[in-house]
Short mmCIF file of C-alpha atoms in Angstrom, two decimals:
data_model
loop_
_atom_site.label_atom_id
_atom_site.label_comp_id
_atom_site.label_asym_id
_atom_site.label_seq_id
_atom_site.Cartn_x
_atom_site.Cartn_y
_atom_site.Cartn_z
CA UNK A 738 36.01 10.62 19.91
CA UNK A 739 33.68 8.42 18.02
CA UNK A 740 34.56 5.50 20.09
CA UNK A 741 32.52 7.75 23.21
CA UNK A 742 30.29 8.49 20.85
CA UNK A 743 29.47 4.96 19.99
CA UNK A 744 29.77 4.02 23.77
CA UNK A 745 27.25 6.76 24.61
CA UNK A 746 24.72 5.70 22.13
CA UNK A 747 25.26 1.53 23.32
CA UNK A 748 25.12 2.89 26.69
CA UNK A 749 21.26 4.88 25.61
CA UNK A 750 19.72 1.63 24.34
CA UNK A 751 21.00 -0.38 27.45
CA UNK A 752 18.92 2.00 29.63
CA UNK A 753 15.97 2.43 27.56
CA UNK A 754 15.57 -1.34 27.16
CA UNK A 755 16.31 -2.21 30.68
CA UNK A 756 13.97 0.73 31.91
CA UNK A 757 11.16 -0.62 29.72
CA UNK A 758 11.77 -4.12 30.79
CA UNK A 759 11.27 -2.68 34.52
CA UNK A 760 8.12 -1.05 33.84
CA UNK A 761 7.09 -4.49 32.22
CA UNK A 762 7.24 -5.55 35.55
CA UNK A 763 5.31 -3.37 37.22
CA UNK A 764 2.30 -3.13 34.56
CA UNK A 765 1.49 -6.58 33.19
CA UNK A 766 -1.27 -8.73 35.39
CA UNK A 767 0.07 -12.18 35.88
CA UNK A 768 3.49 -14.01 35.99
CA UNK A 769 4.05 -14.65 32.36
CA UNK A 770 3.55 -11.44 31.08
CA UNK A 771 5.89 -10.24 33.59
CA UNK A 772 8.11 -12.62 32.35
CA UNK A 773 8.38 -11.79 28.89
CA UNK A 774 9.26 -8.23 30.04
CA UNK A 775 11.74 -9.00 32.42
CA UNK A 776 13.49 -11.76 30.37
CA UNK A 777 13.54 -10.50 26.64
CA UNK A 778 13.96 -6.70 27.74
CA UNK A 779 16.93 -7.32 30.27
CA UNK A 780 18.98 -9.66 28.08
CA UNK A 781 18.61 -7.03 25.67
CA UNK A 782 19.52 -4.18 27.87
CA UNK A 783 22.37 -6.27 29.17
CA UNK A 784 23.84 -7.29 25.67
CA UNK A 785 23.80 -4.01 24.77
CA UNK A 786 25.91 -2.73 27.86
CA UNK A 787 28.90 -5.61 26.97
CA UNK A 788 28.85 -4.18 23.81
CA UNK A 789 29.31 -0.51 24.65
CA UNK A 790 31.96 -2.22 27.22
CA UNK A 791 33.71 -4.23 24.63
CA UNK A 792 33.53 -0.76 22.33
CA UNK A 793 35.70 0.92 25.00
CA UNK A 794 37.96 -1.10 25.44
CA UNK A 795 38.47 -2.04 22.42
CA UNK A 796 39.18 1.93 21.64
CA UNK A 797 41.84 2.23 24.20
CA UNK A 798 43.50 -1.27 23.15
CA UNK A 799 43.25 0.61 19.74
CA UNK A 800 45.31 3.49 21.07
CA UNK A 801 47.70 2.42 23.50
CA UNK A 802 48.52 -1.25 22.53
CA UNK A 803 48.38 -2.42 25.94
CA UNK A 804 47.47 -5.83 26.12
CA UNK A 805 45.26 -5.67 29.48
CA UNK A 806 42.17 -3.57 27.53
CA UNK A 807 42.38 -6.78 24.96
CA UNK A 808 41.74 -9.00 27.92
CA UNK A 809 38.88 -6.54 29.36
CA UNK A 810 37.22 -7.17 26.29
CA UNK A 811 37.15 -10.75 25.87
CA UNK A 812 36.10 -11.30 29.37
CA UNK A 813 33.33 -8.76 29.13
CA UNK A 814 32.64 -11.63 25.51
CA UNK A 815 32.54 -14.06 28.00
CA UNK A 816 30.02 -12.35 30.75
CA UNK A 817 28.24 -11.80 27.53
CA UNK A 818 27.69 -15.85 26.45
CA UNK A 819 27.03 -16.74 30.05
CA UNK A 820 24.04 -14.15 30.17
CA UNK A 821 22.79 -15.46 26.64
CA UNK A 822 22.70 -18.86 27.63
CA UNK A 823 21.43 -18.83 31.87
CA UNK A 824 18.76 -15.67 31.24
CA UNK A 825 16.24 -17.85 28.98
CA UNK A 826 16.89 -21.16 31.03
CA UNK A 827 16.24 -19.67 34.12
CA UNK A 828 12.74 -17.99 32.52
CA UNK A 829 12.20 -21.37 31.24
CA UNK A 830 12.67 -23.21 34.70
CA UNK A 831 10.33 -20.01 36.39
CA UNK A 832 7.24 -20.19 33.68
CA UNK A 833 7.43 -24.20 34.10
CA UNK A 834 7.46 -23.69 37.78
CA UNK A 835 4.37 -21.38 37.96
CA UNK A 836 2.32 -23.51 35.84
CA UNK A 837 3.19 -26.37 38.02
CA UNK A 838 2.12 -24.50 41.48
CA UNK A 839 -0.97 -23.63 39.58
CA UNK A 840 -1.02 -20.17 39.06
CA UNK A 841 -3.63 -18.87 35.50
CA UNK A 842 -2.41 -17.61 33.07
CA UNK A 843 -4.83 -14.40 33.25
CA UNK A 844 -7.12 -13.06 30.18
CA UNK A 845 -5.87 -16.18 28.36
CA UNK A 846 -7.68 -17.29 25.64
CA UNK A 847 -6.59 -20.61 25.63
CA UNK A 848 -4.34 -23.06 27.62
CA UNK A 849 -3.39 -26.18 25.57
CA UNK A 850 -0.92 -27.31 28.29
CA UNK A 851 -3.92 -27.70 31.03
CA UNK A 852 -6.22 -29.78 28.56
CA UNK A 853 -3.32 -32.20 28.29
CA UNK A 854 -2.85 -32.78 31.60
CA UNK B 380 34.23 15.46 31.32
CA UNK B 381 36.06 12.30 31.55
CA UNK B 382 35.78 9.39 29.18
CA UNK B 383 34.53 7.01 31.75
CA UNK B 384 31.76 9.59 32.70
CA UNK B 385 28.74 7.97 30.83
CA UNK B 386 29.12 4.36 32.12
CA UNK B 387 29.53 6.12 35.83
CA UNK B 388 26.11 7.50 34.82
CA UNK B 389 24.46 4.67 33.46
CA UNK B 390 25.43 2.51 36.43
CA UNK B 391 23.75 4.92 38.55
CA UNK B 392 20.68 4.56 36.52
CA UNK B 393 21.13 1.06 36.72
CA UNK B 394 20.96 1.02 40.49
CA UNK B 395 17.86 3.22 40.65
CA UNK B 396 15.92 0.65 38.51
CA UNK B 397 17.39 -1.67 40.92
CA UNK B 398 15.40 -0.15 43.89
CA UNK B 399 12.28 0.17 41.55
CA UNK B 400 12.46 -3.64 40.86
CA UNK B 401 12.70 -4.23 44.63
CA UNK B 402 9.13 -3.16 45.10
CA UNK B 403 8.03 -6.23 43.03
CA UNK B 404 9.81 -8.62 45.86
CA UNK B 405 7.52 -7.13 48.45
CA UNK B 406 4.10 -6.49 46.90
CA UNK B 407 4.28 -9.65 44.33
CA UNK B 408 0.92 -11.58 45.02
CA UNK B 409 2.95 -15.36 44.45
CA UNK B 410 5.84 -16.91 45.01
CA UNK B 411 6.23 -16.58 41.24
CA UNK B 412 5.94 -13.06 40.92
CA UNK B 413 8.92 -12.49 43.82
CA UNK B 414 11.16 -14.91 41.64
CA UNK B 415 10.82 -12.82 38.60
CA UNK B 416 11.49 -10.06 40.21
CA UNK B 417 14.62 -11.82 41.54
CA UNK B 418 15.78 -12.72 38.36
CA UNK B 419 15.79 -9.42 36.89
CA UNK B 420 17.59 -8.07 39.51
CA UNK B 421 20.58 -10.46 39.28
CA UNK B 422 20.99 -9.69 35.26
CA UNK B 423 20.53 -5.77 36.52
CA UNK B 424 23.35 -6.50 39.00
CA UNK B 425 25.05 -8.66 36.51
CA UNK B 426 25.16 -5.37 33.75
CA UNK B 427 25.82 -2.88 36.22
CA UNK B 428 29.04 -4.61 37.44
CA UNK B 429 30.55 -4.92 33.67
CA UNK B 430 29.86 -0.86 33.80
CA UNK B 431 31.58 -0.35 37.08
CA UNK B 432 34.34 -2.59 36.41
CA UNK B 433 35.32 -0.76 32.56
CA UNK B 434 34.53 2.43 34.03
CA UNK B 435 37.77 1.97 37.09
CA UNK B 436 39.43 -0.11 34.94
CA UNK B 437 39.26 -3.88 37.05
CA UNK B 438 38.88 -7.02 34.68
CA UNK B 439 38.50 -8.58 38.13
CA UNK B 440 34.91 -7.21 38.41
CA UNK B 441 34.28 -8.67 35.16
CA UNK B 442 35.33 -12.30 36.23
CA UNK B 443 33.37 -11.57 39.41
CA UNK B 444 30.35 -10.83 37.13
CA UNK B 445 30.41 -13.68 35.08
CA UNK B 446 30.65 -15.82 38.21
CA UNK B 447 27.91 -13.82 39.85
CA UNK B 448 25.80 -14.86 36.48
CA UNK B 449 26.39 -18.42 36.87
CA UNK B 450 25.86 -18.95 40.57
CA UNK B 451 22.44 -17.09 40.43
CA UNK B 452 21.06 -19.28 37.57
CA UNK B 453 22.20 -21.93 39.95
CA UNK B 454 19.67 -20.57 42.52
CA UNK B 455 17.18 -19.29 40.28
CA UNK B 456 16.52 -22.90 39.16
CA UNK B 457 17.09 -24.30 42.66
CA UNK B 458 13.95 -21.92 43.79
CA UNK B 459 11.85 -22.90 41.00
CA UNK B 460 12.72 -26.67 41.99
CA UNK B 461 11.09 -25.88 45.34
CA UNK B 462 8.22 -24.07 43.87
CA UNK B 463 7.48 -27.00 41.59
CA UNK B 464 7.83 -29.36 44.78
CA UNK B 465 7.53 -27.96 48.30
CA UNK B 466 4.88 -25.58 50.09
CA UNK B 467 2.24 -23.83 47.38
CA UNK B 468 2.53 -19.99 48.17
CA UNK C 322 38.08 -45.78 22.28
CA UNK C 323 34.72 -43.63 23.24
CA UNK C 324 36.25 -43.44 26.82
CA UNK C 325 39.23 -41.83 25.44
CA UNK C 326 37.39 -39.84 23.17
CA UNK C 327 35.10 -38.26 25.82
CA UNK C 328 38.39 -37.43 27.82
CA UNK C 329 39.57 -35.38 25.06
CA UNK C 330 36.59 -33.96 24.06
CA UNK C 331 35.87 -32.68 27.58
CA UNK C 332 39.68 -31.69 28.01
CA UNK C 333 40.21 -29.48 25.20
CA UNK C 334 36.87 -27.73 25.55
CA UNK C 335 38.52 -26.80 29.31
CA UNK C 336 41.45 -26.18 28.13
CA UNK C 337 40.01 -23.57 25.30
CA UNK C 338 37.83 -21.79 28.46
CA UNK C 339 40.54 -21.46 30.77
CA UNK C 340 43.24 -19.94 27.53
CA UNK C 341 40.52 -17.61 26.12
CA UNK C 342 40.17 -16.33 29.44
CA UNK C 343 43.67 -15.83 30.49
CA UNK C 344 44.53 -14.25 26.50
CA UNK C 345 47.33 -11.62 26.36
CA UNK C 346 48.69 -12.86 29.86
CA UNK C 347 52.57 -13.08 28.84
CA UNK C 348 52.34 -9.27 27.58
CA UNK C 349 51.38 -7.09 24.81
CA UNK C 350 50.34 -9.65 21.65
CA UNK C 351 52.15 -7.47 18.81
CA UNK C 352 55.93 -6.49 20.57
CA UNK C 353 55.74 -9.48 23.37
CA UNK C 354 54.80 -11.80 20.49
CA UNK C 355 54.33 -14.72 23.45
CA UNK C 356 50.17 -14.89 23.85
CA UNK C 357 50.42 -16.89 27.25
CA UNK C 358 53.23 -16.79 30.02
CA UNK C 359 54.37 -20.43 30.83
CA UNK C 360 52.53 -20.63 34.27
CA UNK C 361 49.25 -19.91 32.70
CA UNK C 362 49.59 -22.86 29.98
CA UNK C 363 51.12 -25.71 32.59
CA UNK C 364 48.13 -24.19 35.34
CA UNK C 365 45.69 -24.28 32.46
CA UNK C 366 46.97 -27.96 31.10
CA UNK C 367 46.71 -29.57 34.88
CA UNK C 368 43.02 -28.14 35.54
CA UNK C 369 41.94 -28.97 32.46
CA UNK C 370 43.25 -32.50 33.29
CA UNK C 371 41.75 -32.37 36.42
CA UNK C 372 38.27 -31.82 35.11
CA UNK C 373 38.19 -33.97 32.08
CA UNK C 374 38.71 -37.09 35.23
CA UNK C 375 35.88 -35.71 36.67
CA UNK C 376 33.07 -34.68 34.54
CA UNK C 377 34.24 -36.97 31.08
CA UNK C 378 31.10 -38.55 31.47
CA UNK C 379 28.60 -35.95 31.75
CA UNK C 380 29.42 -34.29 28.43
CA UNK C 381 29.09 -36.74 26.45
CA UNK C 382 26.44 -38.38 27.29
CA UNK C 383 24.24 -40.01 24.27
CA UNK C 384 27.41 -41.24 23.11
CA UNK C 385 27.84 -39.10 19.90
CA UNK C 386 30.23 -37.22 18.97
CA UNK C 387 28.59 -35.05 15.90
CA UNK C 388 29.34 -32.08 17.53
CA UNK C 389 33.26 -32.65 17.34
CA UNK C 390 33.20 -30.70 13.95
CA UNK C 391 34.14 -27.49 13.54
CA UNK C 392 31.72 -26.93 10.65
CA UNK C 393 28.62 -27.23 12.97
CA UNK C 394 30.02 -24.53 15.46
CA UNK C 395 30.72 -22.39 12.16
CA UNK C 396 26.95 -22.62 11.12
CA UNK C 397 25.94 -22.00 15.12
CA UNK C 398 28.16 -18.71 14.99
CA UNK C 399 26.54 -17.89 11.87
CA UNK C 400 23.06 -18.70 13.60
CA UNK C 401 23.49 -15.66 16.17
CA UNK C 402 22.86 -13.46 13.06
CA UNK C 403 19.25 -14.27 12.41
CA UNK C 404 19.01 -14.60 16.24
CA UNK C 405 19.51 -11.06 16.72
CA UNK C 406 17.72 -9.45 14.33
CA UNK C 407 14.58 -11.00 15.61
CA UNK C 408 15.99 -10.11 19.41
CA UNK C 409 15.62 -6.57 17.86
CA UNK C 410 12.29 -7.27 16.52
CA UNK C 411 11.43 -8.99 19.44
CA UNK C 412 12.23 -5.41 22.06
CA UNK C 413 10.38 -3.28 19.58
CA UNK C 414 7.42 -5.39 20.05
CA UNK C 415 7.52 -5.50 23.82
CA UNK C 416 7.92 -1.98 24.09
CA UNK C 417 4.48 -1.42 21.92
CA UNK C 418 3.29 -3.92 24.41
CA UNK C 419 4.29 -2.29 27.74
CA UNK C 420 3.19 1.04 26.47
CA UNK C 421 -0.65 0.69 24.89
CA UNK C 422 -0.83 -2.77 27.14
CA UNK C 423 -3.13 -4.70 24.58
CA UNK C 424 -2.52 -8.29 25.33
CA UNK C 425 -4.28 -11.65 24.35
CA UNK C 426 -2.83 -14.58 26.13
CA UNK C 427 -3.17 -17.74 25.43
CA UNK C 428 -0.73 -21.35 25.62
CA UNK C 429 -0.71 -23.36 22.52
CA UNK C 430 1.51 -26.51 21.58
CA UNK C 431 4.13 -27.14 18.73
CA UNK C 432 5.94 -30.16 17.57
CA UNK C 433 9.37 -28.70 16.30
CA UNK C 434 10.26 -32.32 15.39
CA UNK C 435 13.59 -32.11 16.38
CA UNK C 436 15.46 -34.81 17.95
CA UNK C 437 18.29 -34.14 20.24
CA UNK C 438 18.67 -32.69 23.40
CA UNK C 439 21.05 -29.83 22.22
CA UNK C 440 18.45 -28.89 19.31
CA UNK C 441 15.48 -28.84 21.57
CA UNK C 442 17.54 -26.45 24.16
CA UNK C 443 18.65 -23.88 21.40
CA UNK C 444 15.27 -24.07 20.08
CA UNK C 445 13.58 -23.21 23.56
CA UNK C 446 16.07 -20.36 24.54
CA UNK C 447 15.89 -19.29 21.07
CA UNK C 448 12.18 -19.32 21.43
CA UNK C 449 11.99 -16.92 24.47
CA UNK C 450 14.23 -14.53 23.14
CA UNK C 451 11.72 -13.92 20.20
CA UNK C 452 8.73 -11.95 19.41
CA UNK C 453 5.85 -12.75 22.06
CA UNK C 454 6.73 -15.96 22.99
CA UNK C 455 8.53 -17.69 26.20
CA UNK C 456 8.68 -21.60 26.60
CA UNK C 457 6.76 -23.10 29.32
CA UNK C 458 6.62 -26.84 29.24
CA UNK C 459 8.99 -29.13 27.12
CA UNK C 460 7.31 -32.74 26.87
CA UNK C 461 10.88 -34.99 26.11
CA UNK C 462 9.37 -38.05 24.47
CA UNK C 463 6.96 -36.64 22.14
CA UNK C 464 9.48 -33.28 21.16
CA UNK C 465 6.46 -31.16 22.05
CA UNK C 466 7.04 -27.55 23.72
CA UNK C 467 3.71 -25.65 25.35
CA UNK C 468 4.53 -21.90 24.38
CA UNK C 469 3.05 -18.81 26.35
CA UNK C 470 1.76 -16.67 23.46
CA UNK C 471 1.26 -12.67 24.12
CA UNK C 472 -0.98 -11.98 21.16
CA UNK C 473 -2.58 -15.18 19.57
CA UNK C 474 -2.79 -15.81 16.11
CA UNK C 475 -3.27 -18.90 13.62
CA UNK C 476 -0.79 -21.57 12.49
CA UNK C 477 1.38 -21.49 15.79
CA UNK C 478 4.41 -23.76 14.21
CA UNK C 479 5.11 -21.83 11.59
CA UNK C 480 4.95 -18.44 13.24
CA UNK C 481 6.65 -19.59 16.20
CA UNK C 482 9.65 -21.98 15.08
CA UNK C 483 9.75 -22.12 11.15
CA UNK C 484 13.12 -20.02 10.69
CA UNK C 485 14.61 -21.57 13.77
CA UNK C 486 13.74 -25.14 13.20
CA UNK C 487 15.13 -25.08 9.61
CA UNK C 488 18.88 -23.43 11.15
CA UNK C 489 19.16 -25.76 14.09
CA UNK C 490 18.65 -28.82 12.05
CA UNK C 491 21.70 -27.44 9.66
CA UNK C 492 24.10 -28.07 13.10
CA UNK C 493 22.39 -29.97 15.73
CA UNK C 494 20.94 -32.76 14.30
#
């Protein structure tokens, strides 16, 4: 029972994160803002949902001893390094990408990577 | 209730922020904008397959979901490699 | 000799992916007491084979091999712990952010002094995973990253990278 209970409370904090990083999206004014939401919220949200996965299963492996929930688990451990790793790169490769077509960062106070250029 | 019953109803949270991401695609003012909006939606899709596939029980969706992880970095960077280079807008 | 080590560097690291993934394949790990059936391991050996001919010498590329010690991927393991506490810090602070929406934007340079590629990547990603900040522009030849700030404030290298800088020199340089 306290492995659903554990799952249920993984699975809250993968919602609300996810849902905030969503409504990031919609409020912020310009692409980088919207950026931060969408990248730092959704990893989050998404880490947290291979954890409540690898909870689960874990439980079951726990109770029946069947090797194939063992497995379940360390392939939802792998989904979870490939998100870590191709989330931020792929921010990375959008922000760098924006600045290059040109777009302002809005209400910004300052923009060191412009007076270099 | 079953035990797989939250992660059924997370997933179909999931999907609704899906749709409520979509809406940055089509009123996004750049190029920029749409590709963010992109993005999120792959890691969304990403999450909500690992649900799916613990909640029936298929370690096949999770090898599907890494794969599906991988492939749309792979396009995520090629679009920003045309954004950088091609057409402005 | 470096030929032969990049082969084997690039072979085992294959090798570990494709066995890590295919765990608990020759039935249950405590009765079955066998961890892979024998098709997995000769499959797994050939592949593994098969891409080390290929892609030995894109791994390896600077043509050192510090990385080959298990210490320094102990200390990176142990690096995910300080990692996600300030993810959690990080959320918090985004979510006071989306709500109120007070924002001050602005895009200010560090020099993280760091010299290798791997160092400068783990810094970056580490860097947009944390509080209010998301990497921008990486300048190679000077180690210089331009950093999109959400709420500016003085003394941007310390703020920004201190922690980080001071771990990821520990394994990657």
């Amino acid at each position: 029972m306290i492995v659903i209970t554990m799952v249920s409370v993984f699975l809250a904090i993968s919602l609300v994160f996810n849902g905030l990083g969503v409504i990031g999206l919609h409020r912020f004014p310009d692409v980088y803002t919207r950026l931060h939401a969408a990248t730092k919220c959704t990893t989050f949200g998404s880490i947290f949902m291979t954890f409540a996965v690898m909870t689960y299963s874990g439980g079951m492996y726990y109770w029946s001893n069947d090797a194939k929930y063992l497995n379940m688990a360390l392939h939802t451990f792998a989904a979870m390094i490939a998100l870590l790793i191709t989330n931020p790169t792929g921010a990375h490769a959008i922000a760098r990408a924006a600045h290059k077509m040109g777009v302002i960062p809005r209400y910004a106070v300052k923009d060191e990577l412009k007076e270099a250029k | 209730m079953n035990y797989a019953d939250p992660l059924y109803i997370a997933v179909a949270v999931f999907i609704v922020y899906i749709i409520i991401s979509t809406f940055r695609i089509f009123l996004g003012p750049t190029a920029a904008d749409r590709t963010v909006a992109f993005d999120t939606i792959n890691t969304l899709v990403v999450a909500s397959m690992i649900g799916l596939g613990a909640a029936m029980w298929e370690v096949l969706f999770i090898d599907i979901a890494i794969v599906y992880a991988i492939l749309s970095f792979v396009t995520t960077l090629f679009i920003a490699k045309y954004l950088e280079e091609g057409d402005r807008g | 000799m470096e030929d032969m080590k990049e082969f084997l560097a690039t072979f085992i690291l294959a090798l570990f992916v494709y066995l890590f993934l295919t765990l608990a394949s020759g039935g249950s790990i405590i009765e079955g007491s066998i961890l892979w059936s024998l098709e997995e391991i000769v499959f797994g050996i050939s592949i593994a084979l098969i891409v080390a001919a290929v892609t030995s010498h894109i791994l390896c590329r600077s043509k050192n091999f510090r990385m080959l010690s298990p210490l320094r991927w102990l200390i990176m393991l142990v690096y995910a712990i300080p990692l996600f506490i300030e993810m959690v810090k990080a959320n918090f602070d985004m979510a006071y952010r989306v709500i109120t929406g007070r924002i001050e934007p602005a895009i200010v340079k560090i020099t993280p002094d760091l010299k290798t590629d791997l160092g400068i990547t783990i810094l970056a990603n580490s860097i947009t995973l944390t509080p209010g900040t998301l990497t921008v522009e990486v300048d190679d030849e000077k180690s210089e990253l331009y950093i999109h700030w959400i709420k500016m404030r003085d003394d941007p290298d310390e703020i920004i990278s201190g922690r980080f800088v001071r771990w990821i020199r520990r394994f990657a340089e």
